[in-house]
Coordinates of C-alpha atoms in Angstrom, one line a residue:
M1 CA -62.7 9.1 34.9
N2 CA -61.0 12.1 36.4
N3 CA -59.7 14.0 33.3
S4 CA -56.2 12.8 34.0
P5 CA -54.2 10.6 31.5
G6 CA -53.3 7.2 32.7
T7 CA -49.8 5.8 32.6
L8 CA -49.9 4.6 29.1
E9 CA -51.5 7.7 27.8
L10 CA -49.0 9.9 29.7
C11 CA -46.1 7.9 28.3
A12 CA -47.4 8.2 24.7
L13 CA -48.0 11.9 25.1
E14 CA -44.6 12.6 26.6
L15 CA -42.9 10.6 23.9
S16 CA -44.7 12.5 21.2
Y17 CA -43.8 15.8 22.8
A18 CA -40.2 14.8 22.9
L19 CA -40.2 13.9 19.3
S20 CA -42.0 17.1 18.4
S21 CA -39.3 19.1 20.1
V22 CA -36.7 17.7 17.7
K23 CA -38.7 18.6 14.6
G24 CA -37.0 22.0 14.3
L25 CA -33.6 20.4 14.7
L26 CA -34.3 18.0 11.9
A27 CA -35.1 20.8 9.5
V28 CA -32.8 20.6 6.4
D29 CA -31.4 24.1 7.3
N30 CA -30.3 22.9 10.7
I31 CA -29.0 19.5 9.9
T32 CA -25.3 20.5 9.8
K33 CA -25.6 22.2 13.2
L34 CA -27.4 19.2 14.6
L35 CA -24.7 16.8 13.4
G36 CA -22.1 19.1 15.0
E37 CA -24.0 19.0 18.3
L38 CA -24.0 15.3 18.1
G39 CA -20.2 15.2 18.1
L40 CA -19.2 15.5 14.5
S41 CA -16.4 18.1 14.8
T42 CA -16.6 18.9 11.1
P43 CA -19.9 17.6 9.8
P44 CA -20.0 17.1 6.1
D45 CA -22.2 19.4 3.9
L46 CA -25.1 17.1 3.2
T47 CA -27.4 19.7 1.7
G48 CA -26.7 18.4 -1.8
D49 CA -27.3 14.8 -0.9
T50 CA -30.8 14.2 -2.2
I51 CA -31.2 10.8 -0.5
F52 CA -30.2 12.2 2.9
I53 CA -32.4 15.3 2.5
G54 CA -35.3 13.0 1.5
N55 CA -34.8 11.0 4.6
V56 CA -34.6 14.1 6.8
T57 CA -37.8 15.4 5.2
T58 CA -39.6 12.1 5.8
A59 CA -38.5 12.2 9.5
V60 CA -39.8 15.8 9.9
E61 CA -43.1 14.9 8.2
A62 CA -43.4 11.8 10.5
V63 CA -42.9 13.9 13.6
A64 CA -45.3 16.6 12.4
S65 CA -48.0 13.9 11.8
L66 CA -48.1 13.2 15.5
S67 CA -50.1 16.4 16.3
T68 CA -53.4 14.9 15.2
P69 CA -53.2 11.7 17.3
V70 CA -51.9 13.7 20.3
Q71 CA -54.8 16.1 20.0
A72 CA -57.2 13.2 19.8
V73 CA -55.8 11.8 23.1
I74 CA -56.1 15.2 24.8
S75 CA -59.7 15.7 23.5
A76 CA -60.7 12.2 24.8
I77 CA -59.2 12.9 28.2
D78 CA -61.0 16.3 28.4
A79 CA -64.3 14.7 27.4
D80 CA -64.0 11.8 29.9
D81 CA -64.4 9.5 26.9
I82 CA -62.8 6.2 28.0
T83 CA -63.6 4.3 24.7
G84 CA -62.3 7.3 22.6
L85 CA -59.2 7.5 24.8
A86 CA -58.4 3.9 24.4
S87 CA -58.8 4.2 20.6
A88 CA -56.8 7.5 20.4
T89 CA -54.0 6.1 22.6
V90 CA -53.7 3.0 20.3
N91 CA -53.6 5.4 17.3
L92 CA -50.9 7.6 18.9
I93 CA -48.8 4.6 19.8
S94 CA -49.1 3.2 16.3
A95 CA -48.1 6.6 14.9
I96 CA -45.0 6.8 17.1

């Protein structure tokens, strides 16, 4: 192995990085701004909607949970651990 991710690993890593970048946008404090950027000219104030806030919180936690499987893929690549890489990649894809 050459310490380089394969196509599948690279796709999984890039997708997880993309999802991680929206984590801050999904924060409850930023949700009105995000909705405005998505085209709602006057986004409703949803900060009092407990169901909506719960769903946003769940989404943020799901994105945050990707850091562990991403790190496992990176560590397996760095260690030239093909078996570990296969397992870590499956775990990352499952997490996504």
